[in-house]
Coordinates of C-alpha atoms and ligand atoms in Angstrom, one line a residue:
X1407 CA -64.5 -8.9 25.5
X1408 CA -61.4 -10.0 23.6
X1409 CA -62.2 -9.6 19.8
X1410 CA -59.1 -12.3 19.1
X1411 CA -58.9 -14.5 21.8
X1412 CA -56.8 -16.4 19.6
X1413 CA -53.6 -13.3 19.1
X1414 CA -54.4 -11.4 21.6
X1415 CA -53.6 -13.7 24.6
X1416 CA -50.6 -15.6 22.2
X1417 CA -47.9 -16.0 25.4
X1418 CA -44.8 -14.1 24.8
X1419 CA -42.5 -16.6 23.3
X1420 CA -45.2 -17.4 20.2
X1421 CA -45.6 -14.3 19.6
X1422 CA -42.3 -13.5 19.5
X1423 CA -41.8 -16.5 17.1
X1424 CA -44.9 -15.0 14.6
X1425 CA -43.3 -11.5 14.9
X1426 CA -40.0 -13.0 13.6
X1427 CA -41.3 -14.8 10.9
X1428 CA -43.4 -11.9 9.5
X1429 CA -40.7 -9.5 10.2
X1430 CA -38.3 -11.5 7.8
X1431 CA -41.3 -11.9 5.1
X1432 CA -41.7 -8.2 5.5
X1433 CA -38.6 -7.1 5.1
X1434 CA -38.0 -9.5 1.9
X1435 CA -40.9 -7.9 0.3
X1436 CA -39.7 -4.7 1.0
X1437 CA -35.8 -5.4 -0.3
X1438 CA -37.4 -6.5 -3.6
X1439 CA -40.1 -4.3 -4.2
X1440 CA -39.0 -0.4 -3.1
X1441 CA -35.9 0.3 -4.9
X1442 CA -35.4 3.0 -1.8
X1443 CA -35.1 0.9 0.9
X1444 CA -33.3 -1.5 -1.2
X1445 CA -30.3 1.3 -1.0
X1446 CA -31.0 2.2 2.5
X1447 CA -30.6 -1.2 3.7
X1448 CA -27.2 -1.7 1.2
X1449 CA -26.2 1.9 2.7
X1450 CA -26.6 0.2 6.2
X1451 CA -24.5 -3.0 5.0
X1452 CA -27.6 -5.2 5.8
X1453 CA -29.5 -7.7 3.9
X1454 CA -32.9 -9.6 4.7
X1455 CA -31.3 -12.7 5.5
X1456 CA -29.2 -11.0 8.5
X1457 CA -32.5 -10.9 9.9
X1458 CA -32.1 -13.7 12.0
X1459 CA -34.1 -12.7 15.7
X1460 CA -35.8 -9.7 16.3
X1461 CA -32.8 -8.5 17.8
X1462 CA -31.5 -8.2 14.3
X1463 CA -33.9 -5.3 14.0
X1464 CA -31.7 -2.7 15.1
X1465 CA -29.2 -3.2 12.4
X1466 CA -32.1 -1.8 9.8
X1467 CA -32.5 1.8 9.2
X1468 CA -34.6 4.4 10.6
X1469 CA -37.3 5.9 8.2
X1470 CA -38.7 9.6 9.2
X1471 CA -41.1 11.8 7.5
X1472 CA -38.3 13.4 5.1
X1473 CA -38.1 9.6 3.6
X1474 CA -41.3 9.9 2.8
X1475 CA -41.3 13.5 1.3
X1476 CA -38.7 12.3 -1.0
X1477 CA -41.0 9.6 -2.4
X1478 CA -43.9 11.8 -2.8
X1479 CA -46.3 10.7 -3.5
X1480 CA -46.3 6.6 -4.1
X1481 CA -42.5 6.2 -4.3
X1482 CA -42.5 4.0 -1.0
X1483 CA -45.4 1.7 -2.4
X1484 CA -44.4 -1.8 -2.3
X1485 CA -47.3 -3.3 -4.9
X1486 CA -48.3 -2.5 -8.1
X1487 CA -50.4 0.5 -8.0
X1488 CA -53.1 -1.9 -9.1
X1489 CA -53.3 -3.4 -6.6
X1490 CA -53.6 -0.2 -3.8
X1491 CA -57.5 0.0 -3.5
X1492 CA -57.5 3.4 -0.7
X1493 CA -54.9 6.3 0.1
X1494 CA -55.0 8.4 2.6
X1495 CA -52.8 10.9 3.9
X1496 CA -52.0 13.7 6.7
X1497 CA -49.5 16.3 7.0
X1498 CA -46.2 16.8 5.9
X1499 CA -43.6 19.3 7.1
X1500 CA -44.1 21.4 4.0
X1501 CA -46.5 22.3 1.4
X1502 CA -46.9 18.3 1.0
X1503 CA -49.2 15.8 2.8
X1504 CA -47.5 12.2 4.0
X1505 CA -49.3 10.4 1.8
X1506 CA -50.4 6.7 2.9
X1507 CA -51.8 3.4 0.7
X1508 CA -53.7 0.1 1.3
X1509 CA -54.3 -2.9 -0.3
X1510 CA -57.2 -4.7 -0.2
X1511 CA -55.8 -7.2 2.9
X1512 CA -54.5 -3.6 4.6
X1513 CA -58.6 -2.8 4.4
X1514 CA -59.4 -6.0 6.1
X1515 CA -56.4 -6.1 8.5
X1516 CA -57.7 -2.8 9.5
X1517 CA -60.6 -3.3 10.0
X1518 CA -60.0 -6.3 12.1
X1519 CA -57.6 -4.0 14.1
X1520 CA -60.3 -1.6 14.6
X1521 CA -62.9 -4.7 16.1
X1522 CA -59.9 -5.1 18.1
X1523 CA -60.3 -1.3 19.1
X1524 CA -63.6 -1.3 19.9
X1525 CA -63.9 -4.5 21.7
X1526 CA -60.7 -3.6 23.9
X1527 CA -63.0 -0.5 25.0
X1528 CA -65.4 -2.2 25.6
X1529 CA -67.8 -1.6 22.4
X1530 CA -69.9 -4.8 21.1
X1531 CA -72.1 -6.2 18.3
X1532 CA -75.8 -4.2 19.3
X1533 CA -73.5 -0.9 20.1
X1534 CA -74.8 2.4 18.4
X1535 CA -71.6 3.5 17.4
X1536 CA -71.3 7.0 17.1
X1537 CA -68.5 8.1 14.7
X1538 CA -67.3 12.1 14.6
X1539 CA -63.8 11.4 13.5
X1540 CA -63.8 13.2 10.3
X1541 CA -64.5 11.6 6.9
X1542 CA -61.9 11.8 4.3
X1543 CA -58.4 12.0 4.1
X1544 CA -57.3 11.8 7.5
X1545 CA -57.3 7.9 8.4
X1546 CA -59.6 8.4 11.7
X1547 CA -63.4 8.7 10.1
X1548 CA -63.3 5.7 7.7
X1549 CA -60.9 3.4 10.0
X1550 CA -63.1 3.7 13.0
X1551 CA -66.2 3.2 10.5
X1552 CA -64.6 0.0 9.2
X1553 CA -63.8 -1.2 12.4
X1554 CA -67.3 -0.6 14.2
X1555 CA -68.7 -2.2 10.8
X1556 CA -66.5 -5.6 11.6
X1557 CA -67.5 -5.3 15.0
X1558 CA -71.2 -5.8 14.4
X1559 CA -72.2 -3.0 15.5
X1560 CA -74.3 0.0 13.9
X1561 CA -72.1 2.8 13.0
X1562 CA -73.6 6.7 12.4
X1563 CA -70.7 8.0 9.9
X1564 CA -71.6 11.6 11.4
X1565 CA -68.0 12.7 11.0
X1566 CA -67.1 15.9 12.3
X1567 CA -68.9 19.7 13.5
X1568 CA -72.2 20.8 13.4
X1569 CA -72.2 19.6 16.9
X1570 CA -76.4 20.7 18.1
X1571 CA -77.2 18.4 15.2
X1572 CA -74.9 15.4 16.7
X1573 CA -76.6 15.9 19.7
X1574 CA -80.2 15.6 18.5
X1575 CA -79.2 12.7 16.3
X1576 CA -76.9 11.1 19.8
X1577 CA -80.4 11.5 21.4
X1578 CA -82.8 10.5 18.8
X1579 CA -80.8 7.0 17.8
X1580 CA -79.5 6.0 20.9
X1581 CA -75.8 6.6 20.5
X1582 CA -73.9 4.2 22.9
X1583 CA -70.4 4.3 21.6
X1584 CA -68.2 7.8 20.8
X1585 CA -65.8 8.4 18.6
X1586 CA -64.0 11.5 18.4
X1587 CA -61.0 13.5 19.7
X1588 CA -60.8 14.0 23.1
X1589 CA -60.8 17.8 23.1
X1590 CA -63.8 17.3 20.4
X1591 CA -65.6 15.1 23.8
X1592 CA -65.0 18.3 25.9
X1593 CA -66.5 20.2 23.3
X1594 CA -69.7 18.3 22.6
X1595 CA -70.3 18.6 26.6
X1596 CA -70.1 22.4 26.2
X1597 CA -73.0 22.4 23.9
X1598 CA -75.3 20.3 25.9
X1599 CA -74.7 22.4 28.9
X1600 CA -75.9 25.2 26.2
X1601 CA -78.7 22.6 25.2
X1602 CA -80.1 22.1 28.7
X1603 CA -79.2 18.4 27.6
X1604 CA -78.0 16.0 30.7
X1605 CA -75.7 13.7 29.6
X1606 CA -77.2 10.9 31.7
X1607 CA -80.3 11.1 29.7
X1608 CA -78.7 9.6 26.6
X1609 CA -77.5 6.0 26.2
X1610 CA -73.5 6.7 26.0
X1611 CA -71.5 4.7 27.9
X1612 CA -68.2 4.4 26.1
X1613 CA -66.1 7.0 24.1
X1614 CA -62.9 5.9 22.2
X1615 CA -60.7 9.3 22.2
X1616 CA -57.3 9.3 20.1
X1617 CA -55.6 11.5 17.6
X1618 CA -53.9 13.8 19.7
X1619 CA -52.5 14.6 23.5
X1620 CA -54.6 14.6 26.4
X1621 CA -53.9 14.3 30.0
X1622 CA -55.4 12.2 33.1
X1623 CA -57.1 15.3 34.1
X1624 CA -59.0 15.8 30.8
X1625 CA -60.0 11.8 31.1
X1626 CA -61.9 12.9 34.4
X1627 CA -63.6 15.9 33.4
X1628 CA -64.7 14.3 30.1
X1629 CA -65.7 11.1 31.8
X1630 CA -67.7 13.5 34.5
X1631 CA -69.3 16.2 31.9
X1632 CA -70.0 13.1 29.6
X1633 CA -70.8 10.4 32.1
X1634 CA -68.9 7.6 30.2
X1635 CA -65.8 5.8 30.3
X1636 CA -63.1 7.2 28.5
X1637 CA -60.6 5.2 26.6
X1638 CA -57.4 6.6 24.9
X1639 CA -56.4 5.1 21.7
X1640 CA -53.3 5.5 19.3
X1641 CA -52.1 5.5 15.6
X1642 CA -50.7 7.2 13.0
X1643 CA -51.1 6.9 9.1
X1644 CA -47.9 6.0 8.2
X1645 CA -48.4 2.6 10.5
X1646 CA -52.2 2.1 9.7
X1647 CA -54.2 4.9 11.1
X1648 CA -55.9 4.6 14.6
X1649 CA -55.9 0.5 15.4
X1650 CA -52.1 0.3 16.6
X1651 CA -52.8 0.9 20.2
X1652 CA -55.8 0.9 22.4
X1653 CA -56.7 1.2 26.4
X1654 CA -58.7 -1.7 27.7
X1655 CA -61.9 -0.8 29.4
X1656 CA -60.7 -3.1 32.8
X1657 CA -57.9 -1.0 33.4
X1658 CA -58.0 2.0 31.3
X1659 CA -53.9 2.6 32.1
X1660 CA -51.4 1.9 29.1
X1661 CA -52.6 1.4 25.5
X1662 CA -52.0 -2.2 24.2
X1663 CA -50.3 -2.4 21.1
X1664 CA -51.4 -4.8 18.7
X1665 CA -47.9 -7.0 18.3
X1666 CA -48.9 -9.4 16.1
X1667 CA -49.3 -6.5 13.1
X1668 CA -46.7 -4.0 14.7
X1669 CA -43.3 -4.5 16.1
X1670 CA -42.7 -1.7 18.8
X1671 CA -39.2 -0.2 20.2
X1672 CA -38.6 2.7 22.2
X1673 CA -35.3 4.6 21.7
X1674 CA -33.3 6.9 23.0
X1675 CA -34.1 10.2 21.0
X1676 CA -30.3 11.1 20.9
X1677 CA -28.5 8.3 20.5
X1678 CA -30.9 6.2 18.6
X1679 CA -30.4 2.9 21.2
X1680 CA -33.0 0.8 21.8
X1681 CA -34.3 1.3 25.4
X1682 CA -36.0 -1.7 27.6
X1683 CA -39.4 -1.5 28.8
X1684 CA -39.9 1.7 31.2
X1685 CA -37.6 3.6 30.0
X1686 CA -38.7 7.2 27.9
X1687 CA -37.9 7.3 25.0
X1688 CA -39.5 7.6 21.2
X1689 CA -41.8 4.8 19.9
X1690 CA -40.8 3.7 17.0
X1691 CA -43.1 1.1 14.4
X1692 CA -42.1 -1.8 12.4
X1693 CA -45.2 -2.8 10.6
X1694 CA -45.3 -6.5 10.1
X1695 CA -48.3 -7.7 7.6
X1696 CA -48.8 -4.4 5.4
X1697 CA -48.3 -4.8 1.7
X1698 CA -49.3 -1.5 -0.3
X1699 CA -47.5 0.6 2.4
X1700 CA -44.8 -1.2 4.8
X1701 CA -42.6 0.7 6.9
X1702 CA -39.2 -0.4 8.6
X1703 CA -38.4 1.3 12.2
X1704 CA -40.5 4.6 11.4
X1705 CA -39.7 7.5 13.8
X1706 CA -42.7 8.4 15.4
X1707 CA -41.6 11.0 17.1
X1708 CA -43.9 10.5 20.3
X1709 CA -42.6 9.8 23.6
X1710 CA -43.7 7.1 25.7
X1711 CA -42.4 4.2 27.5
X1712 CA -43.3 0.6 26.9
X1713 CA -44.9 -1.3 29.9
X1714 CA -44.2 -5.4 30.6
X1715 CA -46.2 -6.1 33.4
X1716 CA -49.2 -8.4 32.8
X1717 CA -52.8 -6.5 32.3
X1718 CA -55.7 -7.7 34.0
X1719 CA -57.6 -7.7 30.9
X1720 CA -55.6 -11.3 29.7
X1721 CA -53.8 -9.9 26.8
X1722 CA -50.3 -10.2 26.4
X1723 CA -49.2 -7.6 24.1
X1724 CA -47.0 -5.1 26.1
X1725 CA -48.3 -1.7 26.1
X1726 CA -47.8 1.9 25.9
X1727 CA -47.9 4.4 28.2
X1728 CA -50.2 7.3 26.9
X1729 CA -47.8 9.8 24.9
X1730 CA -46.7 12.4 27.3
X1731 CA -44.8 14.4 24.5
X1732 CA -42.5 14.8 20.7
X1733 CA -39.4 15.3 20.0
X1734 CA -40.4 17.9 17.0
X1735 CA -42.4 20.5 16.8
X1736 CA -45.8 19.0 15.3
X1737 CA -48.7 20.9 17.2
X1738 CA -52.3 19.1 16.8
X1739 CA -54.6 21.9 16.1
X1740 CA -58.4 21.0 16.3
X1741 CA -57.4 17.3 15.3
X1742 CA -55.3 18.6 12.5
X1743 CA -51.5 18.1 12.5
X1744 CA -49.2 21.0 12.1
X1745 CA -46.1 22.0 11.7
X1746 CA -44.4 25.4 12.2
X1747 CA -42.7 24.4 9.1
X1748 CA -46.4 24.4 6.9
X1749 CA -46.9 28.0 8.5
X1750 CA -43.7 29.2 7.3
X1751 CA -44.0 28.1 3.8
X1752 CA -47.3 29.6 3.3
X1753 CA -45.3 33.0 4.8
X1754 CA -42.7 32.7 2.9
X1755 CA -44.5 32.1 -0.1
X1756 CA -46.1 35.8 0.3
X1757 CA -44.5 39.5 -0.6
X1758 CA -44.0 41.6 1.8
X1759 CA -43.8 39.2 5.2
X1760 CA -40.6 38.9 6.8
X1761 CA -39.7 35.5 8.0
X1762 CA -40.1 36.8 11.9
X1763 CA -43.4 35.2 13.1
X1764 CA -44.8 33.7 16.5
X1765 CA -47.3 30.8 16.5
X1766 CA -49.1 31.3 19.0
X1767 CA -51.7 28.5 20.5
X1768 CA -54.5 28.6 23.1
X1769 CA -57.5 27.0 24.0
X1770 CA -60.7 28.8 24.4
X1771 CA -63.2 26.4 26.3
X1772 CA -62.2 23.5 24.3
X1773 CA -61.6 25.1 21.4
X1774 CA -58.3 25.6 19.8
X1775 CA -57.5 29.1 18.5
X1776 CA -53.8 30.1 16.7
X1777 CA -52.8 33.4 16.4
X1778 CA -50.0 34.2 14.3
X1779 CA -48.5 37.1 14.6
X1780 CA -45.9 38.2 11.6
X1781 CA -43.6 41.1 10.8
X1782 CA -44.2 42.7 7.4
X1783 CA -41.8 44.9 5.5
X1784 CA -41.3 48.6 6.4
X1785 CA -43.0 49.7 3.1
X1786 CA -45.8 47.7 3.9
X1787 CA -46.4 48.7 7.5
X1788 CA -46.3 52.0 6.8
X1789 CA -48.9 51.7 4.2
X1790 CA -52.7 52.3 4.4
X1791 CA -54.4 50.1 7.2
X1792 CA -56.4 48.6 4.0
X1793 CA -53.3 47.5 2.1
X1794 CA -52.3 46.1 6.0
X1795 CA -55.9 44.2 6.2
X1796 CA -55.5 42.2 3.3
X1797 CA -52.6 41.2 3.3
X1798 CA -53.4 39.9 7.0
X1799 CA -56.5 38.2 5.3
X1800 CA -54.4 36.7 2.3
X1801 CA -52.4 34.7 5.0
X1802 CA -55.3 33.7 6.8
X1803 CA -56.9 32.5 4.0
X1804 CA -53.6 30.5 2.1
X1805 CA -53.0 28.9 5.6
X1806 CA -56.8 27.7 5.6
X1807 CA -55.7 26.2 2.0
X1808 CA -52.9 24.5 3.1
X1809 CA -53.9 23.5 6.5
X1810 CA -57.4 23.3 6.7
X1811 CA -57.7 25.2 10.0
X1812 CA -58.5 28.7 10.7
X1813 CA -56.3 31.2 12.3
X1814 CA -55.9 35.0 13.2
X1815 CA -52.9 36.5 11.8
X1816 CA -51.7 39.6 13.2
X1817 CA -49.4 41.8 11.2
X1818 CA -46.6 43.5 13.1
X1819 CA -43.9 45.8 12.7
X1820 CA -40.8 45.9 11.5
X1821 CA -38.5 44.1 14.5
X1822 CA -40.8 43.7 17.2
X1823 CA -40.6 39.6 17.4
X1824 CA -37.7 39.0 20.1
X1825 CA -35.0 37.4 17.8
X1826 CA -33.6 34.0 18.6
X1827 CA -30.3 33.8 20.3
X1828 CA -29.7 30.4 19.1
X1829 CA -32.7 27.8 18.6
X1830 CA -35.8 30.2 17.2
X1831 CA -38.7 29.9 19.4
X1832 CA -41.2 30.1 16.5
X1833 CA -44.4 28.2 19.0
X1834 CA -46.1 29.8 22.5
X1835 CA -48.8 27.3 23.4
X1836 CA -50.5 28.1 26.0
X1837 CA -52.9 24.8 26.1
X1838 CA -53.0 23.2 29.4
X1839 CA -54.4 19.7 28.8
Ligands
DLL946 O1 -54.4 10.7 14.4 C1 -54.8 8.4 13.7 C2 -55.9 8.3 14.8 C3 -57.2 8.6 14.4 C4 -55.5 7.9 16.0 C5 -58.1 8.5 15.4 C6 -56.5 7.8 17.0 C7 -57.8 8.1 16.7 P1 -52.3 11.1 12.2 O2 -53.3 12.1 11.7 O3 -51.3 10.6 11.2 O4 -53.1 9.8 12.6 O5 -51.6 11.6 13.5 C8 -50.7 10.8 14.2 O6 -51.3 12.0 16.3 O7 -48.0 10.6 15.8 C9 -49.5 11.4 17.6 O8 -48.6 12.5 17.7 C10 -50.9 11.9 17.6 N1 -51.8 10.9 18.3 C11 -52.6 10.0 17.8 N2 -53.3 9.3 18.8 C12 -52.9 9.9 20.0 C13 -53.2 9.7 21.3 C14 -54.1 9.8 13.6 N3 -54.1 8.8 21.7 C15 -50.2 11.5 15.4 N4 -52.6 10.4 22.3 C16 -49.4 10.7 16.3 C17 -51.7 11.4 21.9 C18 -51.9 10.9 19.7 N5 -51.3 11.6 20.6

């Protein structure tokens, strides 16, 4: 079912005609109210009222992650702080997380993105919806939970781990709907198996699987091991959290992307062009309604391509292939976003590690497991294997802080990480998705 009949089916030309006027609202707001992009844009040699058609986009600046580590923590609000109700946030490149706020219409919008989620997949009012997105910080546990609350339908706020107990409670109240990450799905279906539990026994018939990469081939096994019908869906927290982009359950290829709140481009990742639809490139957001936290052109750094053909399902809105790739270096660790960059600030942050190290990444059943392996100073290595232990457990631990994840750090000598000759391979990731 269509949750907006009314938006999501607008033909192309009103649409385009909405976009444009909320994309010159938008960016008047933000000219007045963040001093920062008030200079960008004079910087650029642009002012709101050259917005004249969405063309006019491309003369606005990009904004990237460093934009918003310079403003840490609120300096890219566009509302009195008053008026910002939630904040959420995810990771940074450094020691700092990209932090994210809504208003009290965000919430709603939200939400009513979310619905949009859910119904596109295929959910309804009557659904048990079964939510192990984590709670807190990260925009996945409480978005999905709004959105399933919108929709009608009954929402278990399980969040995530402890999965023997999400299986007894999947079994005892009917579960119908899941929500998690995809390589979380895989992982659930490796503890039935352990449970003696057949996954046709219980009521699922619908899981809504986002929040990082995952292949065509993982959609099969997951849809086989968990007989349901998978569904990829998309976002990030500087745009909203998940609700930019979702499958449809008729034709599970592409994600729509909801239009009327987000203005997509695709552009070439060297020369910062706009591409046209099916062409590669990196996706790139223009939010269109938000008030606490707007952004203009914000560099996802994803790959995809956009797709214009018309989707069985009725809705207009163009949509996204499923992201095949970045252009950085973020690594999604157990749901968790990473960057080499964290790793190394926690390293250097310690005596006696050199700044050699290897990140290296594998998946063990459907578990992700990092090893990082780091040279130590000659002092050091030749020290007693206690001294060696604990400083090996010190990392592990200070990364844990950071991060939130767990990893094995293995201490090595003096020289024996290969050194670069030219761009540092600092990530082997073994995964095969
Ligand atoms: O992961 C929001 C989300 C929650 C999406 C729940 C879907 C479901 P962040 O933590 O800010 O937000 O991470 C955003 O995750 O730039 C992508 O690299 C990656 N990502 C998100 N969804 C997908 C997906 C949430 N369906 C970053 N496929 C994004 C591949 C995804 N990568």
């Amino acid at each position: 079912m269509i949750w907006n009949e009314e938006f999501e089916t607008l033909p192309r030309e009103a649409l385009q005609a909405l976009q444009l006027k909320r994309l010159q609202h938008q960016i008047e707001r933000v000219h007045a109210a963040v001093p920062y992009y008030r200079n960008k844009m004079a910087e650029a040699g642009v002012k709101p009222s050259d917005i004249k058609s969405l063309k006019d986009l491309r003369k606005l600046p990009f904004t990237t992650k460093e934009d918003l580590r310079l403003n840490y923590p609120f300096g890219l609000f566009a509302v009195p702080f008053e008026r910002v109700v939630r904040i959420h946030a995810s990771s940074g490149t450094t020691g700092k997380p990209t932090v994210v706020g809504y208003t009290k219409r965000d919430i709603d919008s939200w939400a009513e993105l979310m619905a949009r989620t859910l119904s596109c997949g295929g959910a309804h009012q009557g659904d048990v919806v079964h939510n192990a997105y984590g709670y807190g910080l990260f925009t996945g546990g409480l978005g999905a939970h709004y959105g399933a609350e919108r929709l009608g339908a009954a929402v278990i706020p399980i969040s995530g781990g402890n999965s023997k107990r999400q299986i007894m409670i999947m079994q005892d109240f009917g579960s119908t709907v899941l929500m998690c990450t995809p390589s979380y799905a895989l992982n659930l279906a490796d503890v039935m198996k352990e449970m003696d539990v057949d996954p046709s026994s219980l009521k699922l018939r619908v899981g809504l699987f986002g929040a990082e990469p995952w292949s065509e081939n993982m959609r099969e096994e997951i849809q086989k091991r968990l007989n349901l019908k998978a569904i990829d869906i998309f976002g990030l927290s500087e745009v909203m959290g998940p609700g930019v982009a979702s499958e449809c359950v008729e034709e599970q290829h592409g994600l729509h992307i909801f239009e009327d709140y987000f203005l997509p481009e695709i552009v070439d990742p060297k020369t910062m062009e706009p591409l046209p639809p099916g062409e590669h490139g990196e996706l790139v957001f223009t939010t269109l309604t938000k008030e606490a936290f707007p952004v203009i052109r914000y560099r996802t750094k994803d790959i995809s391509r956009l797709i214009a053909e018309p989707c069985s399902c009725g809705r207009t809105f163009y949509r996204m292939e499923r992201i095949t790739g970045r252009t950085d270096d973020m690594l999604i660790i157990r749901g968790v976003n990473v960057f080499p960059s964290q790793i190394e600030h926690v390293l250097m942050s310690i005596e006696g590690v050199e700044p050699h190290y290897l990140i290296i990444v594998d998946r063990e059943g459907s578990l992700d497991v990092i090893e990082v392996q780091v040279e130590v100073s000659e002092n050091i290595f030749s020290d007693e294997v206690k001294v060696l232990e604990k400083l090996g457990k010190k990392i592990e631990r200070e990364i844990k802080d950071l991060l939130g994840i767990s990893c094995k750090v293995k201490l090595v000598e003096p020289k024996t990480i290969q050194r670069s000759e030219g761009k540092a391979k600092r990530v082997i990731d073994n995964r095969k998705l």
